[in-house]
């Protein structure tokens, strides 16, 4: 039990997976032989998680606009195992693969969703050390190119491209990855008829 008097209460350690709230101080007055509540409100810790979504967009060459690859389900398989999610601590940290987030494939909805850590926390107290930044690395399949070809890297015959999200504080992270299908040749066939010298119908196949 505490002696009667005025006290200040502050959290010094958060449960695993939660963010330490060391900025809130609660004033408590203890009376003799009385049960005292610290606050009438719930004390809530922020859960250290964020949803990271990688969205695959394909350029519709006829409409000249990007659409979800979900509109072209036959193309989803082209990106089997093509994605890796990386993170770094703050602006100056080194990029590293996120555990369990290499060789990822698209879902039928044309995206990848992972619940990951929002912050790098002190393992002892749960205090925030840095905010994780995320990016997606794509191994570009044959037949496609990146929207920003200057972001492509060529190594041992493999082409990769890097996509970054627009960072919004305290929001989920959305990473659009845009690809342009490379050129295709369209063949058309027409049949024309004419009569020869004997009046017989003859057909000519014209391909173009």
XYZ file of C-alpha atoms in Angstrom:
208
model
C 0.000 0.000 0.000
C 0.967 3.603 -0.572
C 1.012 6.364 1.982
C -1.591 9.029 1.414
C -0.433 11.881 -0.786
C -0.086 12.955 -4.394
C 1.610 10.688 -6.945
C 2.472 10.716 -10.635
C 2.072 7.564 -12.707
C 3.821 6.913 -16.025
C 4.172 3.816 -18.156
C 7.774 2.613 -18.366
C 7.321 -0.676 -20.219
C 4.775 -1.838 -22.781
C 3.636 -5.401 -23.502
C 5.333 -7.111 -26.441
C 3.887 -5.922 -29.741
C 2.645 -2.610 -28.311
C 4.092 0.897 -28.299
C 5.239 2.437 -25.025
C 3.215 5.493 -24.012
C 5.800 7.377 -21.972
C 4.425 10.828 -22.779
C 1.247 10.570 -20.680
C 1.563 11.246 -16.952
C -1.356 10.523 -14.622
C -1.790 12.499 -11.396
C -3.143 10.401 -8.549
C -4.200 11.461 -5.049
C -4.173 8.632 -2.521
C -6.449 8.881 0.511
C -6.113 6.783 3.635
C -8.069 3.514 3.544
C -9.569 4.247 0.098
C -9.314 2.569 -3.318
C -8.296 5.134 -5.925
C -8.731 4.951 -9.714
C -5.900 6.346 -11.794
C -8.262 7.646 -14.490
C -11.886 7.255 -15.492
C -10.784 6.592 -19.091
C -9.293 3.458 -20.574
C -5.520 3.428 -20.915
C -4.897 2.259 -24.452
C -1.603 1.262 -26.005
C -1.072 1.516 -29.756
C -0.514 -1.853 -31.389
C 2.701 -1.882 -33.373
C 1.353 -2.896 -36.743
C 0.569 -1.491 -40.166
C -0.986 -3.005 -43.282
C 1.335 -2.897 -46.288
C -0.378 -3.412 -49.644
C 1.483 -3.934 -52.913
C -0.871 -3.241 -55.840
C -0.025 -4.392 -59.351
C -1.120 -2.005 -62.087
C -0.864 -2.732 -65.798
C -1.030 -0.123 -68.535
C -4.025 -0.547 -70.818
C -2.388 0.447 -74.095
C -5.698 1.108 -75.846
C -7.006 3.411 -73.107
C -3.521 4.746 -72.236
C -4.208 4.414 -68.521
C -3.170 2.102 -65.671
C -5.658 -0.448 -64.393
C -5.510 -3.191 -61.780
C -4.077 -6.435 -63.097
C -7.268 -7.963 -61.664
C -8.880 -6.909 -64.949
C -6.446 -9.237 -66.744
C -6.544 -12.401 -64.599
C -4.612 -14.370 -67.200
C -1.605 -12.081 -66.575
C -1.465 -12.575 -62.782
C 0.523 -15.781 -63.173
C 3.258 -13.864 -65.013
C 4.259 -12.369 -61.657
C 4.592 -15.622 -59.716
C 7.161 -15.125 -56.938
C 8.134 -11.738 -58.367
C 7.947 -9.529 -55.264
C 10.002 -8.826 -52.170
C 9.074 -6.312 -49.461
C 11.984 -4.491 -47.837
C 12.214 -2.064 -44.934
C 14.647 0.340 -43.322
C 14.667 2.231 -40.020
C 14.098 5.911 -40.772
C 15.715 7.806 -43.626
C 19.284 6.658 -43.025
C 18.861 2.954 -42.301
C 19.971 0.155 -44.587
C 17.308 -1.590 -46.648
C 16.712 -5.203 -45.631
C 14.342 -7.964 -46.708
C 11.380 -8.371 -44.363
C 11.270 -11.830 -42.845
C 8.757 -13.973 -44.724
C 8.289 -11.375 -47.476
C 10.511 -12.645 -50.290
C 9.371 -14.410 -53.444
C 5.790 -13.207 -52.988
C 3.049 -13.760 -55.567
C -0.089 -11.776 -56.350
C -3.485 -12.854 -55.085
C -6.483 -13.176 -57.397
C -7.266 -9.572 -56.464
C -3.962 -8.505 -58.025
C -2.256 -7.436 -54.818
C -0.227 -8.536 -51.810
C -1.200 -7.590 -48.252
C 0.985 -8.038 -45.190
C 0.535 -6.908 -41.583
C 3.968 -5.674 -40.511
C 5.545 -3.524 -37.799
C 5.007 0.225 -38.017
C 7.880 1.097 -35.665
C 11.248 -0.240 -34.672
C 10.837 -0.624 -30.910
C 13.227 -0.975 -28.007
C 12.967 -4.709 -27.232
C 13.113 -4.048 -23.484
C 10.661 -1.183 -23.040
C 8.675 -0.872 -26.270
C 9.842 2.725 -26.800
C 9.917 3.925 -30.430
C 13.422 3.971 -31.899
C 12.447 4.694 -35.518
C 9.584 4.405 -37.989
C 9.970 1.600 -40.510
C 9.914 2.628 -44.156
C 8.825 0.033 -46.713
C 9.361 -0.532 -50.422
C 8.629 -3.282 -52.948
C 11.198 -4.907 -55.202
C 9.787 -6.548 -58.324
C 11.518 -8.998 -60.621
C 10.115 -7.778 -63.926
C 8.788 -10.701 -66.007
C 9.730 -11.179 -69.631
C 7.298 -9.221 -71.783
C 6.947 -6.289 -69.385
C 8.857 -3.169 -68.457
C 8.695 -0.765 -65.551
C 6.832 2.519 -65.851
C 10.035 4.260 -64.787
C 12.758 2.503 -66.758
C 15.445 4.487 -64.920
C 14.421 2.608 -61.751
C 15.167 -0.742 -63.360
C 18.297 -2.675 -62.445
C 19.899 -5.233 -64.736
C 21.984 -8.026 -63.249
C 22.793 -11.450 -64.684
C 19.976 -11.160 -67.193
C 17.402 -10.315 -64.496
C 15.525 -7.013 -64.486
C 14.250 -5.627 -61.178
C 12.422 -2.422 -60.377
C 11.834 -0.621 -57.073
C 8.540 0.993 -56.015
C 8.039 3.301 -53.036
C 4.811 4.355 -51.297
C 3.606 7.864 -50.634
C 4.181 8.013 -46.876
C 1.271 9.262 -44.776
C 1.770 9.380 -41.030
C -0.286 6.845 -39.052
C -1.877 5.448 -42.211
C -1.620 2.059 -43.855
C 1.015 1.810 -46.571
C 0.025 1.473 -50.230
C 2.720 0.648 -52.808
C 1.565 0.778 -56.455
C 3.823 -1.088 -58.902
C 3.232 -0.131 -62.531
C 4.232 -2.167 -65.577
C 3.870 -1.645 -69.303
C 3.315 -4.701 -71.515
C 5.876 -4.722 -74.304
C 4.716 -4.466 -77.918
C 2.614 -7.134 -79.584
C 2.092 -7.913 -83.248
C -1.494 -8.314 -84.333
C -2.136 -10.497 -87.389
C -5.277 -10.112 -89.447
C -6.388 -12.274 -92.340
C -8.705 -11.338 -95.156
C -9.980 -13.391 -98.088
C -10.609 -11.922 -101.509
C -12.136 -13.653 -104.537
C -11.816 -12.979 -108.241
C -12.453 -14.895 -111.441
C -9.678 -16.280 -113.576
C -9.611 -16.370 -117.362
C -11.911 -19.377 -117.364
C -14.423 -17.656 -115.067
C -13.533 -19.773 -112.009
C -13.562 -18.158 -108.582
C -10.076 -17.949 -107.010
C -9.331 -16.849 -103.462
C -6.340 -14.805 -102.281
C -5.264 -14.836 -98.610
C -3.797 -11.585 -97.433
C -2.051 -11.444 -94.039
C -1.054 -8.244 -92.380
